[in-house]
Amino acid sequence: SRCCLAAVAAALLQPVAAEGEFKVKFEVANLDGGSTGSFTVLVHPDWAPVGAQRFSELVKQNFFSDIRFFRVISGFMAQFGIAGDPAAAAKWKNANIKDDPSKETNARGRVTFATAGPGTRTTQMFINFKDNSFLDTQGFPPFGEIVEGMEVVDTLYKGYGEGFPQGAGPDQGKVQSGGNAYLNRDFPKLSYIVKAELVSGQAPDLPAAQQKFEARPAVETKPMSEGSASSTSTFLLLGLVVFVVGGFAFWMMRGSKATNGRTSDFEARDLEGEELTSLGSAAPGQRKRPGQGIPE
């Protein structure tokens, strides 16, 4: 019948899982308008093996049940991955994993761990709403992609926008310490995960030495939007320019004072002016170029 043919055609159009790949289905609630739905993530261990293994570990431990999409920015991404129970959040807070090299791009529908710098990935991750390829060189390698239900992801509640302090959304520190009690009280419209379960395949385990990274103090973990990243880069560049110009002006003032003082001495001793030239030309070669800071 036509219905059977349509079902077969739809199945054929779905990506075929390669060896080692696995699928996880997320059931979500409190979508924009109060509805429910689901989406499925196809994980590619060859894209980011360490990230894929951590994701599998979280699924097996039922980590994702009843956690909120606490940072959902229209036209950018949806971030989640802090446990609703503060005790569980504390357990994972410093459980950092090693970095994966970037092999794939942050295209629409791809899933990526959030990070605050090298070696800081733990449990937070995000789904790209659009092509965010500018993140590819910033330490955000995707490990999977939405293969079913991206239209559900598009209806995650976005009304709170960016998190505190840049926006009116949740404070990540309070999410860690207060959990769902804090979010339910102050941000009741947030969409949340009912459960996540493995529906096909099995992630390969990695040797323990490749999974873990040394513990580091927890910091706010999030990808920056292209505009925010650009603004930060501009701010740092302006700061560097001010530093260089200010340092040069300070050196010139000191050089001028030193030269004036020596000129009077030289005049008193009736010395030749070329000594002033050699004095003045020696100082610049002794200055060190200012270093360029790396934004967090």
PDB file of C-alpha atoms in Angstrom:
ATOM      1  CA  SER A   1       0.000   0.000   0.000  1.00  0.00           C
ATOM      2  CA  ARG A   2       0.995   3.670  -0.243  1.00  0.00           C
ATOM      3  CA  CYS A   3       1.457   3.937   3.529  1.00  0.00           C
ATOM      4  CA  CYS A   4       3.875   1.012   3.572  1.00  0.00           C
ATOM      5  CA  LEU A   5       5.828   2.414   0.635  1.00  0.00           C
ATOM      6  CA  ALA A   6       6.066   5.793   2.342  1.00  0.00           C
ATOM      7  CA  ALA A   7       7.346   4.189   5.532  1.00  0.00           C
ATOM      8  CA  VAL A   8       9.972   2.213   3.599  1.00  0.00           C
ATOM      9  CA  ALA A   9      11.070   5.317   1.712  1.00  0.00           C
ATOM     10  CA  ALA A  10      11.385   7.291   4.938  1.00  0.00           C
ATOM     11  CA  ALA A  11      13.484   4.532   6.493  1.00  0.00           C
ATOM     12  CA  LEU A  12      15.786   4.444   3.483  1.00  0.00           C
ATOM     13  CA  LEU A  13      16.342   8.188   3.723  1.00  0.00           C
ATOM     14  CA  GLN A  14      17.558   7.934   7.326  1.00  0.00           C
ATOM     15  CA  PRO A  15      21.367   7.884   7.764  1.00  0.00           C
ATOM     16  CA  VAL A  16      22.698   4.351   8.105  1.00  0.00           C
ATOM     17  CA  ALA A  17      24.693   3.857  11.293  1.00  0.00           C
ATOM     18  CA  ALA A  18      28.274   2.796  10.606  1.00  0.00           C
ATOM     19  CA  GLU A  19      30.226   0.426  12.829  1.00  0.00           C
ATOM     20  CA  GLY A  20      30.586   1.863  16.328  1.00  0.00           C
ATOM     21  CA  GLU A  21      27.851   4.478  15.876  1.00  0.00           C
ATOM     22  CA  PHE A  22      24.824   4.511  18.157  1.00  0.00           C
ATOM     23  CA  LYS A  23      21.527   6.369  18.523  1.00  0.00           C
ATOM     24  CA  VAL A  24      20.017   7.959  21.608  1.00  0.00           C
ATOM     25  CA  LYS A  25      16.406   9.121  21.769  1.00  0.00           C
ATOM     26  CA  PHE A  26      15.503  12.118  23.943  1.00  0.00           C
ATOM     27  CA  GLU A  27      11.946  12.679  25.140  1.00  0.00           C
ATOM     28  CA  VAL A  28      11.377  16.342  25.990  1.00  0.00           C
ATOM     29  CA  ALA A  29       8.578  18.328  27.623  1.00  0.00           C
ATOM     30  CA  ASN A  30       7.498  21.913  28.260  1.00  0.00           C
ATOM     31  CA  LEU A  31       8.307  22.963  24.721  1.00  0.00           C
ATOM     32  CA  ASP A  32       7.262  26.408  23.597  1.00  0.00           C
ATOM     33  CA  GLY A  33       3.489  26.313  24.064  1.00  0.00           C
ATOM     34  CA  GLY A  34       3.650  23.482  26.598  1.00  0.00           C
ATOM     35  CA  SER A  35       3.793  20.529  24.186  1.00  0.00           C
ATOM     36  CA  THR A  36       6.010  17.429  24.281  1.00  0.00           C
ATOM     37  CA  GLY A  37       8.124  15.710  21.649  1.00  0.00           C
ATOM     38  CA  SER A  38      11.301  13.751  20.955  1.00  0.00           C
ATOM     39  CA  PHE A  39      14.482  13.867  18.946  1.00  0.00           C
ATOM     40  CA  THR A  40      17.185  11.310  18.165  1.00  0.00           C
ATOM     41  CA  VAL A  41      20.953  11.831  18.197  1.00  0.00           C
ATOM     42  CA  LEU A  42      23.216   9.698  16.007  1.00  0.00           C
ATOM     43  CA  VAL A  43      26.643   9.583  17.662  1.00  0.00           C
ATOM     44  CA  HIS A  44      29.786   9.261  15.514  1.00  0.00           C
ATOM     45  CA  PRO A  45      32.693   8.081  17.704  1.00  0.00           C
ATOM     46  CA  ASP A  46      35.128   8.686  14.846  1.00  0.00           C
ATOM     47  CA  TRP A  47      34.256  12.402  14.938  1.00  0.00           C
ATOM     48  CA  ALA A  48      35.199  12.859  18.603  1.00  0.00           C
ATOM     49  CA  PRO A  49      35.932   9.525  20.366  1.00  0.00           C
ATOM     50  CA  VAL A  50      36.476  10.902  23.867  1.00  0.00           C
ATOM     51  CA  GLY A  51      33.339  13.056  23.708  1.00  0.00           C
ATOM     52  CA  ALA A  52      31.297  10.166  22.301  1.00  0.00           C
ATOM     53  CA  GLN A  53      32.414   7.897  25.140  1.00  0.00           C
ATOM     54  CA  ARG A  54      31.500  10.500  27.794  1.00  0.00           C
ATOM     55  CA  PHE A  55      28.071  10.965  26.183  1.00  0.00           C
ATOM     56  CA  SER A  56      27.520   7.192  26.253  1.00  0.00           C
ATOM     57  CA  GLU A  57      28.569   7.112  29.909  1.00  0.00           C
ATOM     58  CA  LEU A  58      26.037   9.813  30.774  1.00  0.00           C
ATOM     59  CA  VAL A  59      23.232   8.001  28.953  1.00  0.00           C
ATOM     60  CA  LYS A  60      24.010   4.712  30.734  1.00  0.00           C
ATOM     61  CA  GLN A  61      23.918   6.455  34.114  1.00  0.00           C
ATOM     62  CA  ASN A  62      20.535   8.078  33.366  1.00  0.00           C
ATOM     63  CA  PHE A  63      22.165  11.470  33.762  1.00  0.00           C
ATOM     64  CA  PHE A  64      19.880  13.388  31.405  1.00  0.00           C
ATOM     65  CA  SER A  65      16.535  12.674  33.087  1.00  0.00           C
ATOM     66  CA  ASP A  66      14.779  15.830  34.282  1.00  0.00           C
ATOM     67  CA  ILE A  67      17.493  18.306  33.291  1.00  0.00           C
ATOM     68  CA  ARG A  68      16.742  21.675  31.699  1.00  0.00           C
ATOM     69  CA  PHE A  69      17.805  23.393  28.504  1.00  0.00           C
ATOM     70  CA  PHE A  70      19.027  26.326  30.578  1.00  0.00           C
ATOM     71  CA  ARG A  71      20.569  28.458  27.818  1.00  0.00           C
ATOM     72  CA  VAL A  72      18.628  28.581  24.562  1.00  0.00           C
ATOM     73  CA  ILE A  73      19.520  31.397  22.176  1.00  0.00           C
ATOM     74  CA  SER A  74      17.463  31.840  19.040  1.00  0.00           C
ATOM     75  CA  GLY A  75      19.552  31.557  15.883  1.00  0.00           C
ATOM     76  CA  PHE A  76      22.539  30.149  17.763  1.00  0.00           C
ATOM     77  CA  MET A  77      22.270  27.036  19.966  1.00  0.00           C
ATOM     78  CA  ALA A  78      20.512  25.226  22.859  1.00  0.00           C
ATOM     79  CA  GLN A  79      22.717  24.339  25.846  1.00  0.00           C
ATOM     80  CA  PHE A  80      22.043  21.680  28.481  1.00  0.00           C
ATOM     81  CA  GLY A  81      23.925  19.224  30.682  1.00  0.00           C
ATOM     82  CA  ILE A  82      23.845  20.400  34.317  1.00  0.00           C
ATOM     83  CA  ALA A  83      22.178  17.840  36.578  1.00  0.00           C
ATOM     84  CA  GLY A  84      18.966  18.940  38.266  1.00  0.00           C
ATOM     85  CA  ASP A  85      20.124  17.449  41.558  1.00  0.00           C
ATOM     86  CA  PRO A  86      22.896  19.621  43.086  1.00  0.00           C
ATOM     87  CA  ALA A  87      24.594  16.528  44.542  1.00  0.00           C
ATOM     88  CA  ALA A  88      24.825  14.943  41.083  1.00  0.00           C
ATOM     89  CA  ALA A  89      25.965  18.253  39.578  1.00  0.00           C
ATOM     90  CA  ALA A  90      28.757  18.447  42.169  1.00  0.00           C
ATOM     91  CA  LYS A  91      29.847  14.891  41.324  1.00  0.00           C
ATOM     92  CA  TRP A  92      30.421  15.782  37.661  1.00  0.00           C
ATOM     93  CA  LYS A  93      31.532  19.394  38.114  1.00  0.00           C
ATOM     94  CA  ASN A  94      35.272  18.736  37.769  1.00  0.00           C
ATOM     95  CA  ALA A  95      35.107  15.430  35.869  1.00  0.00           C
ATOM     96  CA  ASN A  96      37.026  16.812  32.911  1.00  0.00           C
ATOM     97  CA  ILE A  97      37.871  14.770  29.837  1.00  0.00           C
ATOM     98  CA  LYS A  98      40.655  15.165  27.321  1.00  0.00           C
ATOM     99  CA  ASP A  99      40.088  17.232  24.208  1.00  0.00           C
ATOM    100  CA  ASP A 100      39.253  15.766  20.807  1.00  0.00           C
ATOM    101  CA  PRO A 101      40.674  17.281  17.622  1.00  0.00           C
ATOM    102  CA  SER A 102      38.128  19.051  15.424  1.00  0.00           C
ATOM    103  CA  LYS A 103      37.239  16.827  12.472  1.00  0.00           C
ATOM    104  CA  GLU A 104      33.695  17.967  11.630  1.00  0.00           C
ATOM    105  CA  THR A 105      31.963  21.320  11.472  1.00  0.00           C
ATOM    106  CA  ASN A 106      29.295  22.728  13.812  1.00  0.00           C
ATOM    107  CA  ALA A 107      26.513  22.554  11.238  1.00  0.00           C
ATOM    108  CA  ARG A 108      22.821  22.894  12.078  1.00  0.00           C
ATOM    109  CA  GLY A 109      21.597  19.965  14.179  1.00  0.00           C
ATOM    110  CA  ARG A 110      25.013  18.829  15.346  1.00  0.00           C
ATOM    111  CA  VAL A 111      25.707  18.165  19.013  1.00  0.00           C
ATOM    112  CA  THR A 112      28.891  19.399  20.692  1.00  0.00           C
ATOM    113  CA  PHE A 113      30.327  19.570  24.198  1.00  0.00           C
ATOM    114  CA  ALA A 114      30.662  23.031  25.704  1.00  0.00           C
ATOM    115  CA  THR A 115      34.061  24.063  27.021  1.00  0.00           C
ATOM    116  CA  ALA A 116      35.747  26.918  28.864  1.00  0.00           C
ATOM    117  CA  GLY A 117      39.190  26.158  27.456  1.00  0.00           C
ATOM    118  CA  PRO A 118      41.537  23.216  26.874  1.00  0.00           C
ATOM    119  CA  GLY A 119      40.710  20.134  28.923  1.00  0.00           C
ATOM    120  CA  THR A 120      37.504  21.494  30.507  1.00  0.00           C
ATOM    121  CA  ARG A 121      34.737  19.404  28.893  1.00  0.00           C
ATOM    122  CA  THR A 122      32.527  17.685  31.477  1.00  0.00           C
ATOM    123  CA  THR A 123      28.764  17.177  30.924  1.00  0.00           C
ATOM    124  CA  GLN A 124      27.495  20.365  29.297  1.00  0.00           C
ATOM    125  CA  MET A 125      26.718  20.275  25.599  1.00  0.00           C
ATOM    126  CA  PHE A 126      24.709  22.140  22.987  1.00  0.00           C
ATOM    127  CA  ILE A 127      22.735  21.638  19.794  1.00  0.00           C
ATOM    128  CA  ASN A 128      23.445  24.024  16.932  1.00  0.00           C
ATOM    129  CA  PHE A 129      20.389  25.819  15.566  1.00  0.00           C
ATOM    130  CA  LYS A 130      22.348  26.975  12.504  1.00  0.00           C
ATOM    131  CA  ASP A 131      25.738  26.687  10.847  1.00  0.00           C
ATOM    132  CA  ASN A 132      28.169  27.790  13.578  1.00  0.00           C
ATOM    133  CA  SER A 133      31.364  26.841  11.776  1.00  0.00           C
ATOM    134  CA  PHE A 134      33.202  29.728  13.448  1.00  0.00           C
ATOM    135  CA  LEU A 135      33.287  27.485  16.567  1.00  0.00           C
ATOM    136  CA  ASP A 136      35.275  24.766  14.779  1.00  0.00           C
ATOM    137  CA  THR A 137      38.653  26.332  15.559  1.00  0.00           C
ATOM    138  CA  GLN A 138      37.753  27.236  19.152  1.00  0.00           C
ATOM    139  CA  GLY A 139      37.806  23.741  20.673  1.00  0.00           C
ATOM    140  CA  PHE A 140      34.214  22.664  19.933  1.00  0.00           C
ATOM    141  CA  PRO A 141      34.316  19.373  17.964  1.00  0.00           C
ATOM    142  CA  PRO A 142      30.860  17.857  17.287  1.00  0.00           C
ATOM    143  CA  PHE A 143      30.361  14.220  18.300  1.00  0.00           C
ATOM    144  CA  GLY A 144      26.865  13.603  16.913  1.00  0.00           C
ATOM    145  CA  GLU A 145      23.926  14.958  14.964  1.00  0.00           C
ATOM    146  CA  ILE A 146      20.137  15.113  15.178  1.00  0.00           C
ATOM    147  CA  VAL A 147      18.737  12.629  12.659  1.00  0.00           C
ATOM    148  CA  GLU A 148      15.096  12.737  13.792  1.00  0.00           C
ATOM    149  CA  GLY A 149      13.072  15.492  15.433  1.00  0.00           C
ATOM    150  CA  MET A 150      15.055  18.634  14.637  1.00  0.00           C
ATOM    151  CA  GLU A 151      11.687  20.389  14.336  1.00  0.00           C
ATOM    152  CA  VAL A 152      11.168  19.544  18.021  1.00  0.00           C
ATOM    153  CA  VAL A 153      14.549  21.041  18.936  1.00  0.00           C
ATOM    154  CA  ASP A 154      13.489  24.213  17.126  1.00  0.00           C
ATOM    155  CA  THR A 155      10.554  24.573  19.568  1.00  0.00           C
ATOM    156  CA  LEU A 156      12.643  24.487  22.764  1.00  0.00           C
ATOM    157  CA  TYR A 157      11.655  27.494  24.887  1.00  0.00           C
ATOM    158  CA  LYS A 158      13.866  30.489  24.004  1.00  0.00           C
ATOM    159  CA  GLY A 159      12.144  33.270  25.932  1.00  0.00           C
ATOM    160  CA  TYR A 160      14.828  33.726  28.599  1.00  0.00           C
ATOM    161  CA  GLY A 161      17.666  34.113  26.091  1.00  0.00           C
ATOM    162  CA  GLU A 162      21.272  34.567  27.192  1.00  0.00           C
ATOM    163  CA  GLY A 163      22.204  33.644  30.742  1.00  0.00           C
ATOM    164  CA  PHE A 164      23.270  35.888  33.601  1.00  0.00           C
ATOM    165  CA  PRO A 165      25.090  38.297  33.654  1.00  0.00           C
ATOM    166  CA  GLN A 166      24.932  39.034  29.899  1.00  0.00           C
ATOM    167  CA  GLY A 167      21.193  38.347  29.745  1.00  0.00           C
ATOM    168  CA  ALA A 168      18.046  37.579  31.712  1.00  0.00           C
ATOM    169  CA  GLY A 169      18.505  33.800  31.714  1.00  0.00           C
ATOM    170  CA  PRO A 170      19.715  31.474  34.486  1.00  0.00           C
ATOM    171  CA  ASP A 171      22.966  31.964  36.372  1.00  0.00           C
ATOM    172  CA  GLN A 172      25.094  28.841  35.757  1.00  0.00           C
ATOM    173  CA  GLY A 173      26.552  29.024  39.251  1.00  0.00           C
ATOM    174  CA  LYS A 174      23.068  28.952  40.757  1.00  0.00           C
ATOM    175  CA  VAL A 175      22.045  26.117  38.428  1.00  0.00           C
ATOM    176  CA  GLN A 176      24.969  24.111  39.818  1.00  0.00           C
ATOM    177  CA  SER A 177      24.175  24.880  43.465  1.00  0.00           C
ATOM    178  CA  GLY A 178      20.371  25.152  43.347  1.00  0.00           C
ATOM    179  CA  GLY A 179      19.461  22.686  40.618  1.00  0.00           C
ATOM    180  CA  ASN A 180      15.877  22.306  39.472  1.00  0.00           C
ATOM    181  CA  ALA A 181      14.527  23.973  42.608  1.00  0.00           C
ATOM    182  CA  TYR A 182      16.155  27.222  41.464  1.00  0.00           C
ATOM    183  CA  LEU A 183      15.135  26.772  37.820  1.00  0.00           C
ATOM    184  CA  ASN A 184      11.545  25.764  38.537  1.00  0.00           C
ATOM    185  CA  ARG A 185      11.106  28.759  40.812  1.00  0.00           C
ATOM    186  CA  ASP A 186      12.700  31.460  38.656  1.00  0.00           C
ATOM    187  CA  PHE A 187      12.538  29.997  35.123  1.00  0.00           C
ATOM    188  CA  PRO A 188       9.466  27.735  34.997  1.00  0.00           C
ATOM    189  CA  LYS A 189       9.092  27.848  31.205  1.00  0.00           C
ATOM    190  CA  LEU A 190      12.382  26.109  30.441  1.00  0.00           C
ATOM    191  CA  SER A 191      12.038  22.983  28.308  1.00  0.00           C
ATOM    192  CA  TYR A 192      13.428  19.836  29.880  1.00  0.00           C
ATOM    193  CA  ILE A 193      14.430  16.244  29.130  1.00  0.00           C
ATOM    194  CA  VAL A 194      12.096  13.552  30.448  1.00  0.00           C
ATOM    195  CA  LYS A 195      14.522  10.757  29.626  1.00  0.00           C
ATOM    196  CA  ALA A 196      17.250   9.707  27.193  1.00  0.00           C
ATOM    197  CA  GLU A 197      17.709   6.100  26.153  1.00  0.00           C
ATOM    198  CA  LEU A 198      19.915   4.115  23.826  1.00  0.00           C
ATOM    199  CA  VAL A 199      17.837   2.870  20.900  1.00  0.00           C
ATOM    200  CA  SER A 200      20.479   1.272  18.672  1.00  0.00           C
ATOM    201  CA  GLY A 201      24.169   0.447  18.603  1.00  0.00           C
ATOM    202  CA  GLN A 202      26.744   0.587  21.376  1.00  0.00           C
ATOM    203  CA  ALA A 203      29.535   3.074  21.968  1.00  0.00           C
ATOM    204  CA  PRO A 204      33.037   1.583  22.147  1.00  0.00           C
ATOM    205  CA  ASP A 205      34.780   2.006  25.496  1.00  0.00           C
ATOM    206  CA  LEU A 206      38.066   3.891  25.639  1.00  0.00           C
ATOM    207  CA  PRO A 207      41.029   3.081  27.854  1.00  0.00           C
ATOM    208  CA  ALA A 208      40.739   4.999  31.127  1.00  0.00           C
ATOM    209  CA  ALA A 209      43.957   6.887  30.381  1.00  0.00           C
ATOM    210  CA  GLN A 210      42.334   8.426  27.303  1.00  0.00           C
ATOM    211  CA  GLN A 211      39.076   9.347  29.016  1.00  0.00           C
ATOM    212  CA  LYS A 212      40.121  11.467  31.960  1.00  0.00           C
ATOM    213  CA  PHE A 213      41.918  14.761  32.302  1.00  0.00           C
ATOM    214  CA  GLU A 214      43.301  16.302  35.451  1.00  0.00           C
ATOM    215  CA  ALA A 215      40.715  18.016  37.657  1.00  0.00           C
ATOM    216  CA  ARG A 216      40.462  21.774  37.244  1.00  0.00           C
ATOM    217  CA  PRO A 217      38.413  24.393  39.080  1.00  0.00           C
ATOM    218  CA  ALA A 218      34.958  24.619  37.544  1.00  0.00           C
ATOM    219  CA  VAL A 219      34.204  27.728  35.520  1.00  0.00           C
ATOM    220  CA  GLU A 220      31.220  28.840  33.515  1.00  0.00           C
ATOM    221  CA  THR A 221      31.129  26.725  30.395  1.00  0.00           C
ATOM    222  CA  LYS A 222      29.572  27.958  27.203  1.00  0.00           C
ATOM    223  CA  PRO A 223      30.122  28.591  23.519  1.00  0.00           C
ATOM    224  CA  MET A 224      30.089  32.262  22.537  1.00  0.00           C
ATOM    225  CA  SER A 225      27.912  33.496  19.715  1.00  0.00           C
ATOM    226  CA  GLU A 226      29.707  34.858  16.677  1.00  0.00           C
ATOM    227  CA  GLY A 227      28.809  38.417  17.652  1.00  0.00           C
ATOM    228  CA  SER A 228      29.989  37.938  21.226  1.00  0.00           C
ATOM    229  CA  ALA A 229      33.233  36.360  20.088  1.00  0.00           C
ATOM    230  CA  SER A 230      33.793  39.223  17.661  1.00  0.00           C
ATOM    231  CA  SER A 231      33.078  41.803  20.384  1.00  0.00           C
ATOM    232  CA  THR A 232      35.488  40.104  22.766  1.00  0.00           C
ATOM    233  CA  SER A 233      38.218  39.983  20.124  1.00  0.00           C
ATOM    234  CA  THR A 234      37.664  43.659  19.342  1.00  0.00           C
ATOM    235  CA  PHE A 235      37.853  44.550  23.033  1.00  0.00           C
ATOM    236  CA  LEU A 236      41.104  42.615  23.461  1.00  0.00           C
ATOM    237  CA  LEU A 237      42.592  44.199  20.354  1.00  0.00           C
ATOM    238  CA  LEU A 238      41.711  47.687  21.575  1.00  0.00           C
ATOM    239  CA  GLY A 239      43.208  46.868  24.957  1.00  0.00           C
ATOM    240  CA  LEU A 240      46.423  45.702  23.291  1.00  0.00           C
ATOM    241  CA  VAL A 241      46.609  48.887  21.199  1.00  0.00           C
ATOM    242  CA  VAL A 242      46.103  51.057  24.301  1.00  0.00           C
ATOM    243  CA  PHE A 243      48.781  49.071  26.135  1.00  0.00           C
ATOM    244  CA  VAL A 244      51.317  49.464  23.307  1.00  0.00           C
ATOM    245  CA  VAL A 245      50.600  53.161  22.723  1.00  0.00           C
ATOM    246  CA  GLY A 246      50.638  53.905  26.451  1.00  0.00           C
ATOM    247  CA  GLY A 247      53.886  52.017  26.916  1.00  0.00           C
ATOM    248  CA  PHE A 248      55.494  53.822  23.996  1.00  0.00           C
ATOM    249  CA  ALA A 249      54.372  57.221  25.315  1.00  0.00           C
ATOM    250  CA  PHE A 250      55.727  56.362  28.786  1.00  0.00           C
ATOM    251  CA  TRP A 251      59.053  55.300  27.289  1.00  0.00           C
ATOM    252  CA  MET A 252      59.245  58.491  25.216  1.00  0.00           C
ATOM    253  CA  MET A 253      58.581  60.614  28.305  1.00  0.00           C
ATOM    254  CA  ARG A 254      61.276  58.805  30.281  1.00  0.00           C
ATOM    255  CA  GLY A 255      63.679  59.007  27.344  1.00  0.00           C
ATOM    256  CA  SER A 256      62.964  62.704  26.993  1.00  0.00           C
ATOM    257  CA  LYS A 257      63.648  63.363  30.686  1.00  0.00           C
ATOM    258  CA  ALA A 258      66.808  61.264  30.633  1.00  0.00           C
ATOM    259  CA  THR A 259      68.013  63.008  27.476  1.00  0.00           C
ATOM    260  CA  ASN A 260      67.304  66.465  28.883  1.00  0.00           C
ATOM    261  CA  GLY A 261      69.203  65.646  32.042  1.00  0.00           C
ATOM    262  CA  ARG A 262      72.204  64.293  30.150  1.00  0.00           C
ATOM    263  CA  THR A 263      72.138  67.208  27.690  1.00  0.00           C
ATOM    264  CA  SER A 264      72.723  69.688  30.484  1.00  0.00           C
ATOM    265  CA  ASP A 265      75.594  67.520  31.772  1.00  0.00           C
ATOM    266  CA  PHE A 266      77.063  67.239  28.299  1.00  0.00           C
ATOM    267  CA  GLU A 267      76.740  70.962  27.741  1.00  0.00           C
ATOM    268  CA  ALA A 268      78.470  71.614  31.011  1.00  0.00           C
ATOM    269  CA  ARG A 269      81.332  69.378  29.917  1.00  0.00           C
ATOM    270  CA  ASP A 270      81.256  70.674  26.330  1.00  0.00           C
ATOM    271  CA  LEU A 271      80.712  67.206  24.846  1.00  0.00           C
ATOM    272  CA  GLU A 272      79.753  66.348  21.269  1.00  0.00           C
ATOM    273  CA  GLY A 273      76.094  65.885  20.383  1.00  0.00           C
ATOM    274  CA  GLU A 274      76.600  62.500  18.643  1.00  0.00           C
ATOM    275  CA  GLU A 275      76.784  60.843  22.060  1.00  0.00           C
ATOM    276  CA  LEU A 276      73.162  61.846  22.593  1.00  0.00           C
ATOM    277  CA  THR A 277      72.259  60.131  19.338  1.00  0.00           C
ATOM    278  CA  SER A 278      73.853  56.865  20.379  1.00  0.00           C
ATOM    279  CA  LEU A 279      72.170  57.055  23.785  1.00  0.00           C
ATOM    280  CA  GLY A 280      68.788  57.650  22.246  1.00  0.00           C
ATOM    281  CA  SER A 281      69.071  54.867  19.678  1.00  0.00           C
ATOM    282  CA  ALA A 282      70.180  52.229  22.210  1.00  0.00           C
ATOM    283  CA  ALA A 283      67.040  52.324  24.358  1.00  0.00           C
ATOM    284  CA  PRO A 284      64.411  51.072  21.854  1.00  0.00           C
ATOM    285  CA  GLY A 285      66.356  47.892  21.163  1.00  0.00           C
ATOM    286  CA  GLN A 286      66.141  46.984  24.836  1.00  0.00           C
ATOM    287  CA  ARG A 287      62.311  47.043  25.006  1.00  0.00           C
ATOM    288  CA  LYS A 288      60.294  43.806  24.961  1.00  0.00           C
ATOM    289  CA  ARG A 289      57.286  43.414  22.730  1.00  0.00           C
ATOM    290  CA  PRO A 290      54.055  43.075  24.721  1.00  0.00           C
ATOM    291  CA  GLY A 291      52.477  39.599  24.755  1.00  0.00           C
ATOM    292  CA  GLN A 292      49.013  38.971  23.377  1.00  0.00           C
ATOM    293  CA  GLY A 293      46.517  37.565  25.883  1.00  0.00           C
ATOM    294  CA  ILE A 294      44.315  34.542  25.192  1.00  0.00           C
ATOM    295  CA  PRO A 295      40.615  35.075  26.011  1.00  0.00           C
ATOM    296  CA  GLU A 296      38.914  32.439  28.195  1.00  0.00           C
TER     297      GLU A 296
END
